[in-house]
Amino acid sequence: MLNPGSVLPRGEVDIAVIGAGAAGLAAARRLADAKFNFVVLEARSRVGGRAWTASHGGYLLDLGCGWLHSGDRNPWTRIAEAAGFTIDHTPAPWTREDSDLSFAEGEEEDFDAASGRFYERIAEASAKGLDISAASFLEPNGRWNPLLNAISTYANGAELELVSVSDSARYQDTGVNWRVVEGYGTAVAAHGAGLPVVLDCAVARIDHGGQRVRIETACGDVSARAIVVTVPTTLIASEAIRFTPALPDKVEAAAGLPLGLADKIVLALDRPEAVAAETRLFGRTDRTGIGAYHLRPFGRPLIEGFFGGRLARELEQEGEGALARFAIDELAAQLGSDVRPRLKPLVATAWSADRYARGSYSHALPGNAGARSILARPVDGRLFFAGEACSPESFSTAHGAYQTGIAAAEEAIAALAPRSLRAG
């Protein structure tokens, strides 16, 4: 096998995988196990995609996905453990009653009750086959509506009016949330070790009109018997990658599954002992455009801030430093003005400005709950699709991406296997 950064292979390959994120690496590993001749084409200068761990301030920080959601059945848990990484089983602060510092006495119970009623109405609506805005099921003038909407911006990257109630209700989660101490992105990237990945090799066009599929890239053309496409929906919807002949149903499905936006900032905290470790704090509870803060994750002298939806887009548009200023103002208002000089920005993300993502993770627009199955459907037994947006029940997660990557690779293997092997 070639190593990441290799040149394009000479001649033809059986399968080309487009994208080296969680889905692409999962597909590639399955193809390697099956002894297929394949190559992975990655536009970035690194593997992992929206799973990305980077070093800042002496810490390994997840700038993309950070939690092993459904950790007890998440395949990345097993993969990370097998690779020697450390799984932290500390319950997430949003799952512990004693870890949220946002509420006055009695408020948290009131919010939990309102939240429970809201999600019950969503489940009932989905069972009836409704595919309308999730915001339709908020209580009229409900005290906690702004906060429920804010939580949607973290979970979906978008406000509730932009989220299909039917799609949202299909998401399945065990409620177990763990972390990889060395970084989720580190574990995902390690899964690509030894695979034939060509970096800095953006795909511009996929021509599937001939006997073989021809892929036009920044590094030259590749010819393959089949391909596995794992790029974000934003690139398909905008036709940053073009298909010839055109695939209007894929473009339409991708447009119905836009990437919401969820950005992060990490702040170093001087004199951290004054702040309880592994706790959560909302910037406010009476509005939607707020940050959510994880105080001292892993017990470190850090604060992670999360911002989603319109607020995240506005802060990105304001430019460098806007996210830090907003976060520090909110934290000073909640923790006291003396915390302001003790906070130092380490790193902030801007996922909508990332040319190969243009957002964070997918949500289905109202009326588009069926788009995931359309996007995932193979074309002519030669084009196979994967990625978190293709997952019917684990969308927006790295494990959803992994599962669809494996499924697409299995489909490609079955399609290319000799008829005698298929019959056997």
Coordinates of C-alpha atoms in Angstrom, one line a residue:
M1 CA 0.0 0.0 0.0
L2 CA 1.1 3.6 -0.7
N3 CA 1.4 6.1 2.1
P4 CA -0.6 9.4 2.4
G5 CA 0.9 12.0 0.1
S6 CA 1.8 9.6 -2.7
V7 CA 1.3 10.4 -6.4
L8 CA -1.5 9.1 -8.4
P9 CA -1.2 5.4 -9.3
R10 CA -0.3 4.6 -12.9
G11 CA -2.9 2.8 -15.0
E12 CA -6.3 1.9 -13.8
V13 CA -7.7 1.0 -10.4
D14 CA -10.7 -1.1 -9.4
I15 CA -12.2 1.5 -7.1
A16 CA -11.5 5.2 -6.3
V17 CA -12.6 6.6 -3.0
I18 CA -13.3 10.3 -3.1
G19 CA -12.5 11.9 0.3
A20 CA -10.4 10.7 3.2
G21 CA -12.7 11.6 6.1
A22 CA -14.3 9.1 8.4
A23 CA -16.5 7.6 5.7
G24 CA -13.7 7.4 3.1
L25 CA -11.2 5.9 5.5
A26 CA -13.7 3.3 6.6
A27 CA -14.5 2.4 3.0
A28 CA -10.8 2.3 2.1
R29 CA -9.9 0.0 5.0
R30 CA -12.6 -2.4 4.0
L31 CA -11.3 -2.4 0.4
A32 CA -7.8 -3.1 1.7
D33 CA -9.0 -6.0 3.7
A34 CA -10.7 -7.4 0.5
K35 CA -7.4 -7.0 -1.4
F36 CA -8.9 -4.6 -4.0
N37 CA -6.7 -2.3 -6.1
F38 CA -7.9 1.2 -5.1
V39 CA -6.9 4.7 -4.3
V40 CA -8.2 7.4 -2.0
L41 CA -8.3 11.0 -3.4
E42 CA -8.3 13.7 -0.8
A43 CA -8.5 17.4 -1.4
R44 CA -6.9 18.4 1.9
S45 CA -3.3 18.1 2.9
R46 CA -4.3 15.8 5.8
V47 CA -6.7 12.9 6.3
G48 CA -9.7 13.0 8.7
G49 CA -12.0 15.6 7.0
R50 CA -14.3 17.1 9.7
A51 CA -12.6 14.9 12.3
W52 CA -9.5 17.0 13.1
T53 CA -7.3 17.1 16.2
A54 CA -4.6 19.8 16.3
S55 CA -2.1 20.8 18.9
H56 CA -2.6 24.2 20.6
G57 CA -1.2 25.5 23.9
G58 CA 0.3 22.1 24.6
Y59 CA -3.0 20.3 24.3
L60 CA -4.4 18.0 21.6
L61 CA -7.8 19.7 20.8
D62 CA -10.6 18.4 18.7
L63 CA -11.6 21.1 16.3
G64 CA -14.2 18.9 14.6
C65 CA -16.1 16.0 16.2
G66 CA -15.1 15.6 19.8
W67 CA -17.6 13.1 21.4
L68 CA -18.0 9.4 20.8
H69 CA -21.8 9.7 20.7
S70 CA -23.4 6.3 21.4
G71 CA -20.0 5.4 22.7
D72 CA -21.1 1.9 23.8
R73 CA -21.9 0.9 20.2
N74 CA -19.8 3.5 18.3
P75 CA -17.3 1.6 16.1
W76 CA -14.7 4.3 16.6
T77 CA -14.6 3.3 20.3
R78 CA -13.3 -0.2 19.4
I79 CA -11.0 1.2 16.7
A80 CA -9.5 3.8 19.0
E81 CA -9.0 1.2 21.8
A82 CA -7.4 -1.3 19.4
A83 CA -5.0 1.4 18.3
G84 CA -3.9 2.1 21.8
F85 CA -5.8 5.4 22.4
T86 CA -7.4 6.2 25.8
I87 CA -11.1 6.3 26.1
D88 CA -12.4 8.7 28.8
H89 CA -15.7 7.5 30.2
T90 CA -16.6 10.6 32.2
P91 CA -20.2 11.3 31.5
A92 CA -20.9 14.4 29.4
P93 CA -21.8 17.4 31.4
W94 CA -25.2 17.7 29.7
T95 CA -26.2 14.3 31.0
R96 CA -25.5 15.0 34.7
E97 CA -27.9 17.0 36.8
D98 CA -25.1 18.4 39.0
S99 CA -23.0 19.7 36.2
D100 CA -25.0 22.5 34.7
L101 CA -24.3 26.0 36.1
S102 CA -26.8 27.8 33.9
F103 CA -30.0 27.6 36.0
A104 CA -31.4 29.2 39.1
E105 CA -33.0 26.9 41.7
G106 CA -35.9 25.0 40.2
E107 CA -35.3 26.1 36.7
E108 CA -33.4 23.1 35.4
E109 CA -36.3 20.8 36.4
D110 CA -38.7 23.1 34.6
F111 CA -36.5 23.2 31.5
D112 CA -36.2 19.4 31.5
A113 CA -39.9 19.0 31.7
A114 CA -40.5 21.4 28.8
S115 CA -37.8 19.7 26.8
G116 CA -39.4 16.3 27.4
R117 CA -42.8 17.5 26.2
F118 CA -41.2 19.1 23.1
Y119 CA -39.5 15.9 22.0
E120 CA -42.6 13.8 22.8
R121 CA -44.5 16.0 20.3
I122 CA -41.8 15.6 17.7
A123 CA -41.9 11.8 18.1
E124 CA -45.7 11.8 17.7
A125 CA -45.5 14.0 14.6
S126 CA -42.9 11.8 13.0
A127 CA -45.0 8.7 13.7
K128 CA -47.8 10.4 11.8
G129 CA -45.5 10.9 8.8
L130 CA -45.3 14.7 9.2
D131 CA -42.3 16.3 7.6
I132 CA -42.5 19.9 8.6
S133 CA -40.4 22.3 10.7
A134 CA -39.5 21.1 14.2
A135 CA -40.2 24.7 15.4
S136 CA -43.9 24.0 14.8
F137 CA -43.9 21.9 18.0
L138 CA -42.6 24.5 20.4
E139 CA -45.1 25.6 23.0
P140 CA -46.6 29.0 22.1
N141 CA -44.6 31.7 23.9
G142 CA -42.8 28.9 25.9
R143 CA -40.3 30.2 28.5
W144 CA -37.7 27.7 27.3
N145 CA -38.2 28.0 23.5
P146 CA -35.1 30.2 22.9
L147 CA -32.9 27.7 24.8
L148 CA -34.4 24.7 22.9
N149 CA -33.7 26.5 19.7
A150 CA -30.1 27.3 20.9
I151 CA -29.5 23.6 21.6
S152 CA -30.7 22.8 18.1
T153 CA -28.0 25.1 16.7
Y154 CA -25.4 22.9 18.5
A155 CA -27.0 19.6 17.7
N156 CA -28.1 20.4 14.1
G157 CA -26.0 23.4 13.3
A158 CA -29.3 25.2 12.5
E159 CA -32.3 26.6 14.2
L160 CA -35.4 24.5 14.6
E161 CA -37.4 26.2 11.8
L162 CA -34.8 24.7 9.3
V163 CA -35.0 21.2 10.7
S164 CA -37.3 18.5 9.4
V165 CA -39.2 17.0 12.4
S166 CA -39.4 13.6 10.7
D167 CA -35.6 13.5 10.1
S168 CA -34.8 14.7 13.6
A169 CA -37.0 12.0 15.2
R170 CA -35.1 9.2 13.3
Y171 CA -31.8 10.0 15.0
Q172 CA -30.9 7.2 17.4
D173 CA -28.6 7.6 20.3
T174 CA -27.8 5.5 23.4
G175 CA -27.1 8.5 25.6
V176 CA -23.5 7.3 26.2
N177 CA -21.0 9.9 25.3
W178 CA -17.2 9.3 25.7
R179 CA -14.1 10.9 24.5
V180 CA -10.7 10.0 23.1
V181 CA -8.1 11.6 25.3
E182 CA -5.6 11.9 22.4
G183 CA -8.4 13.3 20.2
Y184 CA -11.2 11.8 18.1
G185 CA -9.6 13.3 15.0
T186 CA -6.3 11.6 16.0
A187 CA -8.0 8.2 16.1
V188 CA -9.8 8.7 12.8
A189 CA -6.6 9.8 11.1
A190 CA -4.7 6.8 12.5
H191 CA -7.2 4.5 10.8
G192 CA -5.8 5.7 7.5
A193 CA -2.2 4.7 8.2
G194 CA -0.7 2.8 5.3
L195 CA -3.7 3.3 3.0
P196 CA -3.1 4.6 -0.6
V197 CA -4.2 8.2 0.0
V198 CA -3.2 10.9 -2.4
L199 CA -3.4 14.3 -0.6
D200 CA -3.9 17.8 -2.1
C201 CA -5.8 16.1 -4.9
A202 CA -9.2 17.8 -5.2
V203 CA -11.7 16.2 -7.6
A204 CA -13.3 18.5 -10.1
R205 CA -15.4 16.1 -12.3
I206 CA -16.6 12.5 -12.4
D207 CA -17.3 11.2 -15.9
H208 CA -19.3 8.0 -15.7
G209 CA -20.5 8.1 -19.3
G210 CA -18.1 5.5 -20.6
Q211 CA -17.2 1.9 -19.8
R212 CA -15.0 3.1 -16.9
V213 CA -15.3 6.0 -14.6
R214 CA -12.9 8.8 -15.2
I215 CA -12.1 11.2 -12.4
E216 CA -10.6 14.6 -13.2
T217 CA -8.4 15.8 -10.3
A218 CA -5.9 18.6 -9.5
C219 CA -3.2 15.9 -9.8
G220 CA -4.4 14.4 -13.1
D221 CA -7.0 11.9 -14.2
V222 CA -7.8 8.5 -12.6
S223 CA -9.7 5.7 -14.3
A224 CA -11.7 3.3 -12.1
R225 CA -14.2 0.5 -12.5
A226 CA -16.3 2.1 -9.7
I227 CA -16.1 4.9 -7.2
V228 CA -17.2 5.6 -3.6
V229 CA -18.1 9.3 -3.1
T230 CA -17.8 10.5 0.5
V231 CA -17.7 14.3 0.1
P232 CA -20.0 16.7 2.1
T233 CA -23.4 17.6 0.7
T234 CA -22.3 21.2 0.1
L235 CA -19.9 20.1 -2.6
I236 CA -22.5 18.0 -4.4
A237 CA -25.3 20.6 -4.1
S238 CA -23.1 23.4 -5.4
E239 CA -21.6 21.2 -8.1
A240 CA -18.1 22.0 -7.0
I241 CA -17.7 18.4 -8.1
R242 CA -19.6 17.8 -11.3
F243 CA -21.0 14.6 -12.6
T244 CA -21.1 13.8 -16.3
P245 CA -23.8 12.7 -17.2
A246 CA -25.4 15.0 -14.6
L247 CA -27.1 13.5 -11.6
P248 CA -29.9 16.0 -10.8
D249 CA -31.5 13.8 -8.2
K250 CA -28.2 13.7 -6.2
V251 CA -27.8 17.5 -6.4
E252 CA -31.4 18.0 -5.3
A253 CA -31.0 15.5 -2.4
A254 CA -27.8 17.2 -1.3
A255 CA -29.4 20.6 -1.4
G256 CA -32.1 19.3 0.9
L257 CA -29.4 18.1 3.4
P258 CA -27.3 21.3 3.9
L259 CA -24.5 21.4 6.4
G260 CA -25.4 23.4 9.4
L261 CA -22.7 25.3 11.2
A262 CA -21.2 24.6 14.6
D263 CA -18.0 26.3 15.5
K264 CA -15.7 26.0 18.6
I265 CA -13.3 28.1 20.5
V266 CA -10.9 26.9 23.1
L267 CA -9.7 29.4 25.8
A268 CA -6.9 28.8 28.3
L269 CA -8.0 29.6 31.9
D270 CA -5.5 31.0 34.4
R271 CA -6.2 30.0 38.1
P272 CA -8.6 27.2 36.9
E273 CA -9.2 25.9 40.5
A274 CA -11.9 28.6 40.9
V275 CA -14.0 26.9 38.2
A276 CA -15.5 23.4 38.7
A277 CA -14.2 20.8 36.3
E278 CA -16.4 19.0 33.8
T279 CA -19.3 21.4 34.1
R280 CA -21.5 23.2 31.5
L281 CA -22.7 26.8 31.2
F282 CA -24.9 28.5 28.7
G283 CA -24.2 32.1 27.9
R284 CA -27.9 32.8 28.8
T285 CA -31.1 30.8 28.9
D286 CA -33.5 33.4 27.5
R287 CA -32.2 33.8 23.9
T288 CA -31.1 31.6 21.0
G289 CA -27.9 33.4 19.9
I290 CA -25.7 32.2 22.8
G291 CA -22.7 30.0 23.4
A292 CA -22.5 26.8 25.3
Y293 CA -19.4 26.2 27.4
H294 CA -17.7 23.1 28.6
L295 CA -15.7 24.1 31.6
R296 CA -12.4 22.4 32.3
P297 CA -12.8 19.3 30.0
F298 CA -10.5 16.4 31.2
G299 CA -9.9 18.6 34.2
R300 CA -7.6 20.8 32.1
P301 CA -7.3 24.6 32.6
L302 CA -9.4 25.2 29.5
I303 CA -12.9 26.2 28.5
E304 CA -14.5 25.0 25.2
G305 CA -17.1 27.2 23.7
F306 CA -19.7 26.0 21.1
F307 CA -21.6 28.3 18.8
G308 CA -24.1 27.2 16.1
G309 CA -26.5 28.3 13.4
R310 CA -27.0 32.0 12.6
L311 CA -24.8 33.2 15.5
A312 CA -21.9 31.1 14.3
R313 CA -22.2 32.5 10.8
E314 CA -22.4 36.1 12.0
L315 CA -19.3 35.6 14.2
E316 CA -17.4 34.1 11.3
Q317 CA -18.4 37.0 9.1
E318 CA -17.2 39.5 11.7
G319 CA -13.8 38.1 11.2
E320 CA -10.8 37.0 13.3
G321 CA -11.3 37.5 17.1
A322 CA -15.1 37.9 17.0
L323 CA -15.7 34.4 18.4
A324 CA -13.2 35.1 21.3
R325 CA -14.7 38.5 22.1
F326 CA -18.2 37.1 22.2
A327 CA -17.2 34.1 24.4
I328 CA -15.2 36.1 26.9
D329 CA -18.1 38.7 27.2
E330 CA -20.6 35.9 27.9
L331 CA -18.2 34.1 30.4
A332 CA -17.5 37.3 32.2
A333 CA -21.2 38.0 32.6
Q334 CA -21.8 34.5 34.0
L335 CA -18.6 33.9 36.0
G336 CA -17.8 37.4 37.1
S337 CA -15.7 40.2 35.5
D338 CA -12.5 38.9 37.3
V339 CA -12.4 36.0 34.9
R340 CA -11.9 38.2 31.8
P341 CA -8.1 38.8 32.2
R342 CA -7.7 35.1 33.1
L343 CA -8.9 33.9 29.6
K344 CA -6.6 33.6 26.6
P345 CA -7.9 32.4 23.2
L346 CA -6.0 29.3 21.9
V347 CA -7.9 28.4 18.7
A348 CA -11.2 29.0 17.0
T349 CA -12.8 27.2 14.1
A350 CA -14.5 28.6 11.0
W351 CA -16.1 25.6 9.3
S352 CA -18.3 27.5 6.9
A353 CA -15.2 29.1 5.4
D354 CA -13.5 25.8 5.0
R355 CA -13.6 25.3 1.2
Y356 CA -13.8 21.5 1.4
A357 CA -16.6 21.4 4.0
R358 CA -18.5 24.7 3.9
G359 CA -20.2 23.7 7.2
S360 CA -20.2 21.2 10.0
Y361 CA -22.8 18.4 9.6
S362 CA -26.0 17.8 7.8
H363 CA -29.6 18.4 8.8
A364 CA -32.7 17.7 6.6
L365 CA -34.7 20.8 5.7
P366 CA -38.5 20.5 6.3
G367 CA -39.9 18.3 3.5
N368 CA -36.6 16.6 2.8
A369 CA -36.6 13.7 5.3
G370 CA -36.4 11.3 2.4
A371 CA -33.3 12.9 0.9
R372 CA -30.8 10.7 2.8
S373 CA -31.9 7.5 1.1
I374 CA -31.8 9.3 -2.3
L375 CA -28.3 10.5 -1.7
A376 CA -27.1 7.1 -0.6
R377 CA -28.6 5.2 -3.5
P378 CA -26.0 3.7 -5.9
V379 CA -25.9 4.7 -9.6
D380 CA -25.5 2.2 -12.3
G381 CA -23.7 -0.3 -10.0
R382 CA -20.6 1.9 -10.3
L383 CA -21.2 5.0 -8.3
F384 CA -21.6 4.5 -4.5
F385 CA -22.2 7.2 -1.9
A386 CA -21.3 7.5 1.8
G387 CA -20.9 10.1 4.5
E388 CA -22.8 11.1 7.6
A389 CA -25.5 12.7 5.5
C390 CA -26.3 9.2 4.0
S391 CA -26.9 7.7 7.4
P392 CA -30.7 7.4 8.2
E393 CA -30.3 7.2 12.0
S394 CA -26.7 8.4 12.8
F395 CA -26.4 11.5 10.6
S396 CA -24.2 14.3 11.8
T397 CA -21.8 11.8 13.5
A398 CA -18.4 10.3 12.7
H399 CA -19.8 6.8 13.4
G400 CA -22.7 7.4 11.0
A401 CA -20.0 8.3 8.4
Y402 CA -18.1 5.2 9.2
Q403 CA -21.1 2.9 8.9
T404 CA -22.1 4.3 5.5
G405 CA -18.5 4.0 4.3
I406 CA -18.4 0.3 5.2
A407 CA -21.8 -0.2 3.5
A408 CA -20.7 1.6 0.3
A409 CA -17.5 -0.4 0.1
E410 CA -19.5 -3.6 0.6
E411 CA -21.8 -2.6 -2.3
A412 CA -18.9 -1.8 -4.5
I413 CA -17.2 -5.1 -3.7
A414 CA -20.4 -7.0 -4.5
A415 CA -20.8 -5.2 -7.8
L416 CA -17.3 -5.8 -9.0
A417 CA -16.9 -9.4 -7.7
P418 CA -17.0 -12.1 -10.4
R419 CA -20.4 -13.6 -10.9
S420 CA -19.1 -17.0 -9.7
L421 CA -18.1 -15.4 -6.4
R422 CA -21.5 -13.6 -6.0
A423 CA -23.3 -16.9 -6.5
G424 CA -21.1 -18.6 -3.9

